[in-house]
Coordinates of C-alpha atoms in Angstrom, one line a residue:
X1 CA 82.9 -8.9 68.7
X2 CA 82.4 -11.0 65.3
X3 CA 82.3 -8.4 62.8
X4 CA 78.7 -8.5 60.4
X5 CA 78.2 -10.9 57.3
X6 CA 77.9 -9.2 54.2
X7 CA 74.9 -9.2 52.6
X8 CA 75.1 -11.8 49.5
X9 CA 75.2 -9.8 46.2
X10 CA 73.1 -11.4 43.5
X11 CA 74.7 -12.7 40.3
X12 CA 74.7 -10.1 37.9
X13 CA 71.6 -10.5 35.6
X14 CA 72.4 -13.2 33.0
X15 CA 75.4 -14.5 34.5
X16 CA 73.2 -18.1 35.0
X17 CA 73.5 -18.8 30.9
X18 CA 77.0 -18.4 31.3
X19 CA 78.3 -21.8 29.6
X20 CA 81.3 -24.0 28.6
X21 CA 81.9 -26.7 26.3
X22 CA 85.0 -28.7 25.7
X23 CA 85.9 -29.4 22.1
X24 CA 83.7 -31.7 20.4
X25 CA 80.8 -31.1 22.8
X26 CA 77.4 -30.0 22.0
X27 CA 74.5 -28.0 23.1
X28 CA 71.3 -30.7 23.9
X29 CA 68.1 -29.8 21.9
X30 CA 64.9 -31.1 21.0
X31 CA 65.8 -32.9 18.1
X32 CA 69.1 -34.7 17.8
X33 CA 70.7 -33.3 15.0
X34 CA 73.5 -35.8 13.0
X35 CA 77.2 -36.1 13.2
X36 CA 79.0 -32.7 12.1
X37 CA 75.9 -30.1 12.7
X38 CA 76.4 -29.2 16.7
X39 CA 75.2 -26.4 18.1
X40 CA 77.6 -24.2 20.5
X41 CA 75.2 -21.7 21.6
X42 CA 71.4 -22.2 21.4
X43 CA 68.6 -19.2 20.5
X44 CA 67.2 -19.8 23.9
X45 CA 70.9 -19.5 25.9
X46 CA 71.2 -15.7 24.0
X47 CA 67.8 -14.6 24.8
X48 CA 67.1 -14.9 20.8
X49 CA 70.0 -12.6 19.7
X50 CA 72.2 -15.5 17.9
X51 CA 72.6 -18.7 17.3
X52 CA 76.2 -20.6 17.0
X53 CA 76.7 -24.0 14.9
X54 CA 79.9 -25.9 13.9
X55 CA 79.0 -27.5 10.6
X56 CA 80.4 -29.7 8.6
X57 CA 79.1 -29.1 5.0
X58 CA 78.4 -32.5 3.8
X59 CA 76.0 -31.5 1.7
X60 CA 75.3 -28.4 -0.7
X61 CA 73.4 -25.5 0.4
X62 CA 70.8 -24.5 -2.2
X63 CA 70.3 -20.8 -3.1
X64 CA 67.6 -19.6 -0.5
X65 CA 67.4 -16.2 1.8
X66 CA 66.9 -15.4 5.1
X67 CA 64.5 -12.8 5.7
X68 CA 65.4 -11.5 9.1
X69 CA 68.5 -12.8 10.4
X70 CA 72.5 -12.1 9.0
X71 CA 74.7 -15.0 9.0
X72 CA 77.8 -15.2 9.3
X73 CA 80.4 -18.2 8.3
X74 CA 84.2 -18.7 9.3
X75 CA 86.3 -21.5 7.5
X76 CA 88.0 -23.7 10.0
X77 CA 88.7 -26.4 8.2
X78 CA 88.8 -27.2 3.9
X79 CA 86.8 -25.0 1.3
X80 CA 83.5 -24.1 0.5
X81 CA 82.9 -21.8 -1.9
X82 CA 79.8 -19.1 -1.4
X83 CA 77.7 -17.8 -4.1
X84 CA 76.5 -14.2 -3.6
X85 CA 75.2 -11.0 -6.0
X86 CA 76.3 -13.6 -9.2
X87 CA 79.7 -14.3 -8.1
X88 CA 81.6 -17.1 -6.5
X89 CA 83.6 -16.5 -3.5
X90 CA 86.4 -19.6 -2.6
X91 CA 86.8 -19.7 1.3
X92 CA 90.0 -20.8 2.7
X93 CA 90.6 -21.7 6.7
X94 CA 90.7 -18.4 8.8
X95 CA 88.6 -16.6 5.9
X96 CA 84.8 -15.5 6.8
X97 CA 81.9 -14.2 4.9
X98 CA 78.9 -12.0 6.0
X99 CA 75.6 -13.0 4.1
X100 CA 73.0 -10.0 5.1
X101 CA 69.4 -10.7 5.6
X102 CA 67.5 -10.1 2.4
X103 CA 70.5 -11.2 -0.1
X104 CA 69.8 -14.7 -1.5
X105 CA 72.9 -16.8 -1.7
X106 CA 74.4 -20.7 -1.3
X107 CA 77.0 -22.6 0.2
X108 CA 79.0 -25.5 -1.6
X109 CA 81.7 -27.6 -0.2
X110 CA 84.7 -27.7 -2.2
X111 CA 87.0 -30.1 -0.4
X112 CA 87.3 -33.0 0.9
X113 CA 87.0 -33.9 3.9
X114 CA 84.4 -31.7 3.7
X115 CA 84.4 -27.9 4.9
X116 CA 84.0 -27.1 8.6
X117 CA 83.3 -24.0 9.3
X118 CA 81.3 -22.2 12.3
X119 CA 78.1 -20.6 11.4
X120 CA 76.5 -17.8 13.4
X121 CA 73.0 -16.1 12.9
X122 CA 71.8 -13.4 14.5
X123 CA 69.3 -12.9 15.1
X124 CA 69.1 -16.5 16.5
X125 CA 66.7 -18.8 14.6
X126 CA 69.2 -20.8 12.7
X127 CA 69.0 -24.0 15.5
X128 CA 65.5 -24.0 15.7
X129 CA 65.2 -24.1 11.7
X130 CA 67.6 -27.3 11.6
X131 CA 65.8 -29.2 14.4
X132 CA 62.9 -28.6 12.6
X133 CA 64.0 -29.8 9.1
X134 CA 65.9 -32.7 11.0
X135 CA 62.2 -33.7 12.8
X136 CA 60.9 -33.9 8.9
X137 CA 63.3 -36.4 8.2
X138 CA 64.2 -37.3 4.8
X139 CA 60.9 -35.9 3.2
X140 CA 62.3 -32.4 2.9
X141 CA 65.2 -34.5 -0.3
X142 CA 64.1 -35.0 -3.3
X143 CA 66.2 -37.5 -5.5
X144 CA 68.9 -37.1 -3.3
X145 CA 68.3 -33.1 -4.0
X146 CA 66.5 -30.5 -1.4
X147 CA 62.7 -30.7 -2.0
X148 CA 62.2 -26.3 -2.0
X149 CA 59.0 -27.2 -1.2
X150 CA 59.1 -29.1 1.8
X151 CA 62.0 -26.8 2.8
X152 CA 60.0 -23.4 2.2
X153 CA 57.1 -25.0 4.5
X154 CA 59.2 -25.4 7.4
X155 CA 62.1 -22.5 6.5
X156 CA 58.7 -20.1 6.3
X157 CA 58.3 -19.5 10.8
X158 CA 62.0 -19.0 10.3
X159 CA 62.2 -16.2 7.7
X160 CA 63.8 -18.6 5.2
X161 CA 63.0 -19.1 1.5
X162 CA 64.5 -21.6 -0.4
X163 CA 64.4 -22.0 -4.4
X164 CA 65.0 -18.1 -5.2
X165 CA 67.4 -16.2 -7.6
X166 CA 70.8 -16.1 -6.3
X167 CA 72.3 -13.2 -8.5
X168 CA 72.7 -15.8 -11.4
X169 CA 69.6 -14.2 -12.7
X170 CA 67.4 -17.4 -12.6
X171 CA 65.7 -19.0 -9.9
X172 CA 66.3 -23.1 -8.6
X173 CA 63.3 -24.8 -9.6
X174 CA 62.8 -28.0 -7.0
X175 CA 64.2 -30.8 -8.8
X176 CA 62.0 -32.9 -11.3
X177 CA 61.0 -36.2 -10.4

């Protein structure tokens, strides 16, 4: 007498955004987003909790604030040096910071080849707010410089505000032309 088939067990609930990626590889989005910005875990594959970028800081990060979401940055490669509350914080590989939603502050690469570093946001957001800027194209720079404006028009559905007072007790005026 064959004995009875089990009964198939259905994959535990989120187990189908259960994902790899070998080094170097990318998460596919709606905008293609340049050389050294990939994103490792999307807002959509966390149900909305986080987002996950490696970034390569070629270019400054102005002071600006995110409203809602806590980022989160760990060196992996070179220096970059954070600006937070007034002071400048140098980070080394294997160092980290934790910039809380509500606290303006700004990234700067200090090395070079420039900083790598992964970049985490929860909650998620962060992805969607580059492939948005990235889909602007060139009209959110200024004179080689970020244009606030531009930036504050698309950072806005993301909870980011660029242009703001980083603890240095003044604010970043958008560049004159």
């Amino acid at each position: 007498m064959p004995l009875p088939r089990p009964t198939p067990t259905p994959l535990p609930q989120g187990r189908e955004r259960f994902l790899v990626l070998q080094p170097g590889e990318r998460r596919p989005g709606r905008v293609p987003l340049p050389p050294g910005l990939d994103v490792k875990a999307r807002t959509a594959d966390t149900e909305g909790r986080l987002a996950i970028l490696e970034n390569r800081l070629d270019i400054d990060i102005p002071p600006h604030i995110h409203h809602h979401a806590d980022e989160f940055v760990y060196v992996l490669e070179g220096e970059l040096e954070a600006d937070i509350d007034g002071l400048t914080h140098r980070l080394t590989p294997g160092m980290c910071v934790l910039l809380p939603h509500g606290v303006p502050h700004a990234l700067r690469n200090a090395s070079q080849p420039p900083a790598r570093c992964l970049q985490i946001s929860s909650p998620g957001g962060w992805d969607e707010f580059m492939e948005d800027m990235f889909e602007a194209g060139p009209v959110v720079m200024k004179d080689r410089h970020p244009d606030h404006d531009r930036l504050n028009e698309i950072g806005a559905k993301h909870g980011m505000q660029y242009g703001i007072d980083n603890g240095t007790g003044h604010t970043t005026p958008p560049p004159s032309a």
